[in-house]
């Protein structure tokens, strides 16, 4: 199992915090190129249930499945369904869950997937095979919805200007390629030398929206809480502030102890379901950033499950919903 053609960002730190032990059962919730699964399987007697919604990643993992002698099960599904995936494998509790959230380098480098403005390709952006494409969203969303998506999920200050330009231009020619959309954003968002590409935030927003990435993350964190044994560990690597904020808030609320005010009536405190292992996020070192610029934005957070019951689900999210936008809601 020692062959490792792909090393995920903060891979060593993630596995160190996961601390896989002989005979343990682990969930690699975002299989990708299999970096985490390989490292876990290097520990004798471990079993890994790995999940990916990308059929290309599933196909690429076939050799590792074959070499694992039955210790690796690879499932095509959304990682938000990890509890159901485990149940289908006859597993109701696991020793660890690891997640690497967001788009993979492999997906970005495939022009035909439509994730990158650097490579001309169809405006798709879907991690899986089903659902609306980015071209569908750009063609059908209202100007107000587009502005909200680009502002909230891309943190683009010029979101209204971009949305207005998209709506004006799509009446003449639908946006079907990454280059066409990137060129339009480049015309309406000015950038200075050394700044990120003007289309970066708009493409990020559309990708997150099309794949419902933030909702997926929220649901997956709650599912991990339900399936982890006491003492089991959750490790999450995220790549931008919206994802990291969700992870930070989730673990912060579930590790909270005490609180309240001596001047107010006492309120029953829900027992913490996690104990933090990382008070501050772990970030990549200079050498890793030099070798992989994407590592610059990576943050790792980890926590250990307590014996307390899982908390109730959090409040629903406030950002636009794909189903609502596509039906004009």
mmCIF file of C-alpha atoms in Angstrom:
data_model
loop_
_atom_site.group_PDB
_atom_site.id
_atom_site.type_symbol
_atom_site.label_atom_id
_atom_site.label_comp_id
_atom_site.label_asym_id
_atom_site.label_seq_id
_atom_site.Cartn_x
_atom_site.Cartn_y
_atom_site.Cartn_z
ATOM 1 C CA UNK A 1 0.000 0.000 0.000
ATOM 2 C CA UNK A 2 2.977 2.329 0.117
ATOM 3 C CA UNK A 3 2.625 3.634 -3.461
ATOM 4 C CA UNK A 4 1.354 7.220 -3.316
ATOM 5 C CA UNK A 5 1.211 8.961 -6.709
ATOM 6 C CA UNK A 6 -0.830 11.817 -5.252
ATOM 7 C CA UNK A 7 -0.248 13.550 -1.926
ATOM 8 C CA UNK A 8 -3.211 15.694 -0.790
ATOM 9 C CA UNK A 9 -2.636 19.156 0.646
ATOM 10 C CA UNK A 10 -1.793 18.880 4.363
ATOM 11 C CA UNK A 11 -1.923 15.113 3.825
ATOM 12 C CA UNK A 12 0.622 14.200 6.496
ATOM 13 C CA UNK A 13 -0.970 16.541 9.030
ATOM 14 C CA UNK A 14 -4.443 15.204 8.253
ATOM 15 C CA UNK A 15 -3.423 11.585 8.772
ATOM 16 C CA UNK A 16 -1.481 12.480 11.927
ATOM 17 C CA UNK A 17 -4.614 14.064 13.418
ATOM 18 C CA UNK A 18 -6.793 11.173 12.243
ATOM 19 C CA UNK A 19 -4.344 8.797 13.990
ATOM 20 C CA UNK A 20 -5.531 5.587 12.303
ATOM 21 C CA UNK A 21 -4.989 2.463 14.381
ATOM 22 C CA UNK A 22 -4.807 -1.196 13.485
ATOM 23 C CA UNK A 23 -8.233 -2.721 12.963
ATOM 24 C CA UNK A 24 -10.047 0.622 12.812
ATOM 25 C CA UNK A 25 -12.781 1.560 10.341
ATOM 26 C CA UNK A 26 -12.425 4.925 8.605
ATOM 27 C CA UNK A 27 -14.365 7.051 6.118
ATOM 28 C CA UNK A 28 -12.467 8.906 3.412
ATOM 29 C CA UNK A 29 -15.395 11.160 2.568
ATOM 30 C CA UNK A 30 -13.736 12.790 -0.473
ATOM 31 C CA UNK A 31 -11.654 10.060 -2.146
ATOM 32 C CA UNK A 32 -10.247 12.102 -5.060
ATOM 33 C CA UNK A 33 -6.953 10.469 -6.054
ATOM 34 C CA UNK A 34 -6.971 8.291 -2.944
ATOM 35 C CA UNK A 35 -4.173 9.944 -0.971
ATOM 36 C CA UNK A 36 -5.871 9.656 2.425
ATOM 37 C CA UNK A 37 -7.127 6.126 1.750
ATOM 38 C CA UNK A 38 -3.632 4.924 0.848
ATOM 39 C CA UNK A 39 -2.168 6.375 4.034
ATOM 40 C CA UNK A 40 -4.897 4.829 6.207
ATOM 41 C CA UNK A 41 -4.538 1.441 4.507
ATOM 42 C CA UNK A 42 -0.811 1.498 5.289
ATOM 43 C CA UNK A 43 -1.858 0.818 8.891
ATOM 44 C CA UNK A 44 -2.348 -2.974 9.209
ATOM 45 C CA UNK A 45 -5.914 -4.230 9.476
ATOM 46 C CA UNK A 46 -7.643 -0.925 8.793
ATOM 47 C CA UNK A 47 -10.788 -0.772 6.684
ATOM 48 C CA UNK A 48 -11.708 2.268 4.590
ATOM 49 C CA UNK A 49 -15.086 3.273 3.187
ATOM 50 C CA UNK A 50 -14.283 5.900 0.554
ATOM 51 C CA UNK A 51 -16.816 8.177 -1.149
ATOM 52 C CA UNK A 52 -16.684 10.405 -4.220
ATOM 53 C CA UNK A 53 -19.451 11.831 -6.379
ATOM 54 C CA UNK A 54 -17.068 12.085 -9.354
ATOM 55 C CA UNK A 55 -17.273 8.983 -11.552
ATOM 56 C CA UNK A 56 -13.765 9.679 -12.872
ATOM 57 C CA UNK A 57 -12.341 9.429 -9.345
ATOM 58 C CA UNK A 58 -14.229 6.177 -8.771
ATOM 59 C CA UNK A 59 -12.785 4.682 -11.954
ATOM 60 C CA UNK A 60 -9.307 5.881 -11.020
ATOM 61 C CA UNK A 61 -9.535 4.114 -7.659
ATOM 62 C CA UNK A 62 -10.263 0.666 -9.104
ATOM 63 C CA UNK A 63 -6.639 -0.470 -8.887
ATOM 64 C CA UNK A 64 -6.364 0.539 -5.231
ATOM 65 C CA UNK A 65 -9.583 -1.329 -4.461
ATOM 66 C CA UNK A 66 -8.138 -4.435 -6.102
ATOM 67 C CA UNK A 67 -4.833 -4.146 -4.209
ATOM 68 C CA UNK A 68 -6.531 -3.552 -0.853
ATOM 69 C CA UNK A 69 -7.561 -7.206 -0.413
ATOM 70 C CA UNK A 70 -11.100 -6.228 0.518
ATOM 71 C CA UNK A 71 -10.141 -3.469 2.976
ATOM 72 C CA UNK A 72 -11.225 -0.588 0.701
ATOM 73 C CA UNK A 73 -14.815 -0.050 -0.405
ATOM 74 C CA UNK A 74 -15.256 2.760 -2.945
ATOM 75 C CA UNK A 75 -18.741 4.252 -3.374
ATOM 76 C CA UNK A 76 -20.014 6.789 -5.911
ATOM 77 C CA UNK A 77 -22.156 9.154 -3.867
ATOM 78 C CA UNK A 78 -22.256 12.583 -2.259
ATOM 79 C CA UNK A 79 -20.242 12.834 0.936
ATOM 80 C CA UNK A 80 -23.280 14.311 2.681
ATOM 81 C CA UNK A 81 -24.711 10.768 2.515
ATOM 82 C CA UNK A 82 -21.804 9.234 4.403
ATOM 83 C CA UNK A 83 -24.003 7.852 7.206
ATOM 84 C CA UNK A 84 -26.248 6.066 4.688
ATOM 85 C CA UNK A 85 -23.205 4.806 2.781
ATOM 86 C CA UNK A 86 -21.768 3.325 5.984
ATOM 87 C CA UNK A 87 -25.111 1.730 6.878
ATOM 88 C CA UNK A 88 -25.297 0.117 3.439
ATOM 89 C CA UNK A 89 -21.909 -1.473 4.185
ATOM 90 C CA UNK A 90 -23.176 -2.822 7.493
ATOM 91 C CA UNK A 91 -21.259 -0.222 9.511
ATOM 92 C CA UNK A 92 -23.046 1.922 12.092
ATOM 93 C CA UNK A 93 -20.004 3.445 13.843
ATOM 94 C CA UNK A 94 -16.508 4.366 12.640
ATOM 95 C CA UNK A 95 -13.170 5.345 14.166
ATOM 96 C CA UNK A 96 -12.519 8.363 11.982
ATOM 97 C CA UNK A 97 -13.749 10.574 9.140
ATOM 98 C CA UNK A 98 -11.489 12.689 6.930
ATOM 99 C CA UNK A 99 -12.685 15.260 4.373
ATOM 100 C CA UNK A 100 -10.835 17.370 1.805
ATOM 101 C CA UNK A 101 -13.485 19.892 0.810
ATOM 102 C CA UNK A 102 -13.939 21.567 -2.562
ATOM 103 C CA UNK A 103 -12.757 21.033 -6.132
ATOM 104 C CA UNK A 104 -9.697 18.867 -6.753
ATOM 105 C CA UNK A 105 -6.622 19.759 -8.780
ATOM 106 C CA UNK A 106 -7.487 16.902 -11.138
ATOM 107 C CA UNK A 107 -10.889 18.436 -11.855
ATOM 108 C CA UNK A 108 -9.420 21.897 -12.379
ATOM 109 C CA UNK A 109 -6.883 20.533 -14.851
ATOM 110 C CA UNK A 110 -9.511 18.873 -17.092
ATOM 111 C CA UNK A 111 -10.765 21.448 -19.583
ATOM 112 C CA UNK A 112 -13.803 19.336 -20.411
ATOM 113 C CA UNK A 113 -15.094 19.633 -16.839
ATOM 114 C CA UNK A 114 -15.443 23.418 -17.148
ATOM 115 C CA UNK A 115 -14.116 24.333 -13.703
ATOM 116 C CA UNK A 116 -11.265 26.604 -14.750
ATOM 117 C CA UNK A 117 -11.176 29.921 -16.562
ATOM 118 C CA UNK A 118 -7.580 29.113 -17.541
ATOM 119 C CA UNK A 119 -8.720 26.345 -19.910
ATOM 120 C CA UNK A 120 -11.457 26.790 -22.494
ATOM 121 C CA UNK A 121 -14.149 24.166 -22.201
ATOM 122 C CA UNK A 122 -17.886 23.679 -21.722
ATOM 123 C CA UNK A 123 -19.360 25.739 -18.896
ATOM 124 C CA UNK A 124 -20.241 22.690 -16.803
ATOM 125 C CA UNK A 125 -18.575 22.680 -13.318
ATOM 126 C CA UNK A 126 -20.507 19.663 -12.019
ATOM 127 C CA UNK A 127 -18.550 17.283 -9.797
ATOM 128 C CA UNK A 128 -21.093 14.540 -10.497
ATOM 129 C CA UNK A 129 -23.079 13.560 -13.547
ATOM 130 C CA UNK A 130 -26.523 14.940 -12.678
ATOM 131 C CA UNK A 131 -28.178 18.298 -12.159
ATOM 132 C CA UNK A 132 -27.951 21.739 -13.765
ATOM 133 C CA UNK A 133 -24.647 22.916 -15.215
ATOM 134 C CA UNK A 134 -23.095 26.325 -14.653
ATOM 135 C CA UNK A 135 -24.311 27.221 -18.157
ATOM 136 C CA UNK A 136 -27.860 26.385 -17.072
ATOM 137 C CA UNK A 137 -27.568 28.631 -14.014
ATOM 138 C CA UNK A 138 -26.082 31.512 -16.015
ATOM 139 C CA UNK A 139 -28.860 31.134 -18.623
ATOM 140 C CA UNK A 140 -31.836 30.919 -16.261
ATOM 141 C CA UNK A 141 -31.068 32.716 -12.988
ATOM 142 C CA UNK A 142 -32.481 36.197 -12.531
ATOM 143 C CA UNK A 143 -30.146 39.161 -12.312
ATOM 144 C CA UNK A 144 -30.846 39.442 -8.588
ATOM 145 C CA UNK A 145 -30.151 35.756 -7.960
ATOM 146 C CA UNK A 146 -26.930 35.885 -9.976
ATOM 147 C CA UNK A 147 -25.762 38.919 -8.027
ATOM 148 C CA UNK A 148 -26.517 37.190 -4.716
ATOM 149 C CA UNK A 149 -24.761 33.972 -5.761
ATOM 150 C CA UNK A 150 -21.633 35.783 -6.933
ATOM 151 C CA UNK A 151 -21.538 38.049 -3.881
ATOM 152 C CA UNK A 152 -22.338 35.521 -1.159
ATOM 153 C CA UNK A 153 -20.458 32.501 -2.517
ATOM 154 C CA UNK A 154 -17.671 34.267 -4.380
ATOM 155 C CA UNK A 155 -17.295 37.304 -2.108
ATOM 156 C CA UNK A 156 -17.100 39.419 -5.267
ATOM 157 C CA UNK A 157 -17.593 43.141 -4.543
ATOM 158 C CA UNK A 158 -18.618 43.790 -8.141
ATOM 159 C CA UNK A 159 -21.283 41.095 -8.204
ATOM 160 C CA UNK A 160 -24.097 43.373 -9.354
ATOM 161 C CA UNK A 161 -22.037 44.677 -12.234
ATOM 162 C CA UNK A 162 -21.147 41.115 -13.301
ATOM 163 C CA UNK A 163 -24.746 39.927 -13.031
ATOM 164 C CA UNK A 164 -26.034 42.892 -15.020
ATOM 165 C CA UNK A 165 -23.512 42.221 -17.806
ATOM 166 C CA UNK A 166 -24.346 38.501 -17.922
ATOM 167 C CA UNK A 167 -28.071 39.163 -18.250
ATOM 168 C CA UNK A 168 -27.513 41.775 -20.957
ATOM 169 C CA UNK A 169 -25.170 39.588 -23.024
ATOM 170 C CA UNK A 170 -27.043 36.281 -22.699
ATOM 171 C CA UNK A 171 -30.008 37.728 -24.579
ATOM 172 C CA UNK A 172 -27.839 37.784 -27.722
ATOM 173 C CA UNK A 173 -25.614 34.725 -27.186
ATOM 174 C CA UNK A 174 -25.955 32.090 -24.435
ATOM 175 C CA UNK A 175 -22.850 31.451 -22.359
ATOM 176 C CA UNK A 176 -21.722 27.903 -23.117
ATOM 177 C CA UNK A 177 -17.939 28.024 -22.620
ATOM 178 C CA UNK A 178 -15.621 28.985 -19.788
ATOM 179 C CA UNK A 179 -13.707 31.394 -21.987
ATOM 180 C CA UNK A 180 -16.814 33.356 -22.974
ATOM 181 C CA UNK A 181 -17.794 33.880 -19.338
ATOM 182 C CA UNK A 182 -14.239 34.650 -18.204
ATOM 183 C CA UNK A 183 -13.843 37.223 -20.988
ATOM 184 C CA UNK A 184 -17.062 38.972 -19.964
ATOM 185 C CA UNK A 185 -16.059 39.121 -16.288
ATOM 186 C CA UNK A 186 -12.630 40.393 -17.317
ATOM 187 C CA UNK A 187 -14.291 43.294 -19.134
ATOM 188 C CA UNK A 188 -16.421 44.417 -16.191
ATOM 189 C CA UNK A 189 -14.121 43.684 -13.226
ATOM 190 C CA UNK A 190 -10.927 45.708 -13.328
ATOM 191 C CA UNK A 191 -7.793 44.221 -11.824
ATOM 192 C CA UNK A 192 -4.305 45.489 -11.090
ATOM 193 C CA UNK A 193 -1.069 43.711 -11.996
ATOM 194 C CA UNK A 194 -0.460 40.986 -9.427
ATOM 195 C CA UNK A 195 -4.159 40.614 -8.529
ATOM 196 C CA UNK A 196 -5.983 37.319 -8.962
ATOM 197 C CA UNK A 197 -7.735 36.829 -12.302
ATOM 198 C CA UNK A 198 -10.918 38.954 -12.430
ATOM 199 C CA UNK A 199 -13.058 35.837 -13.031
ATOM 200 C CA UNK A 200 -11.729 33.906 -10.021
ATOM 201 C CA UNK A 201 -14.496 34.812 -7.590
ATOM 202 C CA UNK A 202 -17.333 34.469 -10.111
ATOM 203 C CA UNK A 203 -16.148 30.994 -11.133
ATOM 204 C CA UNK A 204 -15.751 29.993 -7.482
ATOM 205 C CA UNK A 205 -19.296 31.141 -6.731
ATOM 206 C CA UNK A 206 -20.853 29.270 -9.648
ATOM 207 C CA UNK A 207 -18.917 26.083 -8.830
ATOM 208 C CA UNK A 208 -19.985 26.158 -5.191
ATOM 209 C CA UNK A 209 -23.576 26.885 -6.188
ATOM 210 C CA UNK A 210 -23.876 24.227 -8.914
ATOM 211 C CA UNK A 211 -22.491 21.538 -6.592
ATOM 212 C CA UNK A 212 -24.312 22.819 -3.489
ATOM 213 C CA UNK A 213 -20.966 22.556 -1.738
ATOM 214 C CA UNK A 214 -21.780 24.470 1.432
ATOM 215 C CA UNK A 215 -25.013 22.574 2.048
ATOM 216 C CA UNK A 216 -23.127 19.334 1.364
ATOM 217 C CA UNK A 217 -20.470 20.278 3.922
ATOM 218 C CA UNK A 218 -22.995 21.183 6.607
ATOM 219 C CA UNK A 219 -24.849 17.914 6.115
ATOM 220 C CA UNK A 220 -21.652 15.859 5.986
ATOM 221 C CA UNK A 221 -20.360 17.312 9.265
ATOM 222 C CA UNK A 222 -23.612 16.405 11.022
ATOM 223 C CA UNK A 223 -23.498 12.916 9.489
ATOM 224 C CA UNK A 224 -19.923 12.431 10.706
ATOM 225 C CA UNK A 225 -21.020 13.418 14.195
ATOM 226 C CA UNK A 226 -23.655 10.665 14.102
ATOM 227 C CA UNK A 227 -21.386 7.842 12.887
ATOM 228 C CA UNK A 228 -18.213 8.533 14.882
ATOM 229 C CA UNK A 229 -17.549 6.350 17.911
ATOM 230 C CA UNK A 230 -16.539 8.010 21.203
ATOM 231 C CA UNK A 231 -12.852 8.729 20.699
ATOM 232 C CA UNK A 232 -13.278 8.741 16.912
ATOM 233 C CA UNK A 233 -11.741 11.665 15.071
ATOM 234 C CA UNK A 234 -13.008 14.125 12.478
ATOM 235 C CA UNK A 235 -10.449 15.886 10.268
ATOM 236 C CA UNK A 236 -11.469 18.506 7.682
ATOM 237 C CA UNK A 237 -9.249 20.349 5.208
ATOM 238 C CA UNK A 238 -10.896 23.347 3.532
ATOM 239 C CA UNK A 239 -9.670 25.852 0.971
ATOM 240 C CA UNK A 240 -11.604 29.071 1.365
ATOM 241 C CA UNK A 241 -13.127 31.180 4.089
ATOM 242 C CA UNK A 242 -16.759 30.114 3.600
ATOM 243 C CA UNK A 243 -15.936 26.425 4.078
ATOM 244 C CA UNK A 244 -13.594 27.073 6.985
ATOM 245 C CA UNK A 245 -16.196 29.246 8.706
ATOM 246 C CA UNK A 246 -18.751 26.419 8.527
ATOM 247 C CA UNK A 247 -16.263 23.908 9.988
ATOM 248 C CA UNK A 248 -15.085 26.330 12.669
ATOM 249 C CA UNK A 249 -18.649 27.172 13.752
ATOM 250 C CA UNK A 250 -19.760 23.528 13.706
ATOM 251 C CA UNK A 251 -16.892 22.338 15.887
ATOM 252 C CA UNK A 252 -17.017 25.443 18.068
ATOM 253 C CA UNK A 253 -20.688 24.941 18.952
ATOM 254 C CA UNK A 254 -20.275 21.216 19.526
ATOM 255 C CA UNK A 255 -17.209 21.568 21.738
ATOM 256 C CA UNK A 256 -18.623 24.391 23.841
ATOM 257 C CA UNK A 257 -18.667 23.864 27.601
ATOM 258 C CA UNK A 258 -19.998 26.042 30.407
ATOM 259 C CA UNK A 259 -21.061 29.509 29.374
ATOM 260 C CA UNK A 260 -24.051 31.493 30.482
ATOM 261 C CA UNK A 261 -24.094 34.384 32.921
ATOM 262 C CA UNK A 262 -24.381 34.364 36.689
ATOM 263 C CA UNK A 263 -26.778 37.302 36.333
ATOM 264 C CA UNK A 264 -29.273 35.327 34.188
ATOM 265 C CA UNK A 265 -31.403 32.234 34.885
ATOM 266 C CA UNK A 266 -29.461 29.022 34.371
ATOM 267 C CA UNK A 267 -30.037 27.376 30.986
ATOM 268 C CA UNK A 268 -29.502 23.662 30.439
ATOM 269 C CA UNK A 269 -26.245 23.196 28.556
ATOM 270 C CA UNK A 270 -26.070 20.570 25.819
ATOM 271 C CA UNK A 271 -23.153 18.242 26.500
ATOM 272 C CA UNK A 272 -20.288 18.790 24.021
ATOM 273 C CA UNK A 273 -20.151 16.117 21.332
ATOM 274 C CA UNK A 274 -16.589 16.993 20.288
ATOM 275 C CA UNK A 275 -13.337 17.961 21.945
ATOM 276 C CA UNK A 276 -11.173 20.213 19.780
ATOM 277 C CA UNK A 277 -7.763 18.929 18.734
ATOM 278 C CA UNK A 278 -6.885 22.161 16.904
ATOM 279 C CA UNK A 279 -7.574 25.431 18.696
ATOM 280 C CA UNK A 280 -6.272 27.235 15.627
ATOM 281 C CA UNK A 281 -6.327 25.872 12.091
ATOM 282 C CA UNK A 282 -3.264 23.995 10.882
ATOM 283 C CA UNK A 283 -1.817 25.591 7.738
ATOM 284 C CA UNK A 284 0.705 24.442 5.169
ATOM 285 C CA UNK A 285 4.399 25.130 5.649
ATOM 286 C CA UNK A 286 6.554 27.194 3.308
ATOM 287 C CA UNK A 287 7.931 24.150 1.504
ATOM 288 C CA UNK A 288 4.497 22.724 0.714
ATOM 289 C CA UNK A 289 3.213 26.111 -0.465
ATOM 290 C CA UNK A 290 6.269 26.466 -2.727
ATOM 291 C CA UNK A 291 5.586 23.050 -4.244
ATOM 292 C CA UNK A 292 1.814 23.543 -4.472
ATOM 293 C CA UNK A 293 0.475 27.123 -4.482
ATOM 294 C CA UNK A 294 -3.062 25.806 -3.802
ATOM 295 C CA UNK A 295 -1.861 24.840 -0.316
ATOM 296 C CA UNK A 296 -1.585 28.527 0.601
ATOM 297 C CA UNK A 297 -5.303 28.777 1.377
ATOM 298 C CA UNK A 298 -5.689 25.359 3.045
ATOM 299 C CA UNK A 299 -6.805 25.107 6.668
ATOM 300 C CA UNK A 300 -7.115 21.937 8.709
ATOM 301 C CA UNK A 301 -9.377 21.567 11.727
ATOM 302 C CA UNK A 302 -9.772 18.401 13.799
ATOM 303 C CA UNK A 303 -11.759 17.198 16.799
ATOM 304 C CA UNK A 304 -12.380 14.027 18.772
ATOM 305 C CA UNK A 305 -15.854 12.627 19.411
ATOM 306 C CA UNK A 306 -17.050 12.500 23.020
ATOM 307 C CA UNK A 307 -19.608 10.004 24.390
ATOM 308 C CA UNK A 308 -22.335 12.704 24.365
ATOM 309 C CA UNK A 309 -25.298 12.339 21.969
ATOM 310 C CA UNK A 310 -25.172 14.108 18.615
ATOM 311 C CA UNK A 311 -26.607 17.623 18.672
ATOM 312 C CA UNK A 312 -29.696 18.652 16.774
ATOM 313 C CA UNK A 313 -29.084 19.852 13.222
ATOM 314 C CA UNK A 314 -28.118 23.500 12.791
ATOM 315 C CA UNK A 315 -30.362 26.205 11.403
ATOM 316 C CA UNK A 316 -30.877 26.039 7.619
ATOM 317 C CA UNK A 317 -28.465 28.026 5.478
ATOM 318 C CA UNK A 318 -29.264 31.540 4.279
ATOM 319 C CA UNK A 319 -27.652 31.516 0.828
ATOM 320 C CA UNK A 320 -29.607 30.918 -2.420
ATOM 321 C CA UNK A 321 -30.770 27.356 -3.142
ATOM 322 C CA UNK A 322 -30.077 25.701 -6.493
ATOM 323 C CA UNK A 323 -33.572 24.213 -6.789
ATOM 324 C CA UNK A 324 -35.232 27.565 -6.032
ATOM 325 C CA UNK A 325 -33.126 29.521 -8.501
ATOM 326 C CA UNK A 326 -33.590 27.002 -11.301
ATOM 327 C CA UNK A 327 -37.372 27.092 -10.992
ATOM 328 C CA UNK A 328 -37.421 30.871 -10.713
ATOM 329 C CA UNK A 329 -38.050 31.020 -6.959
#
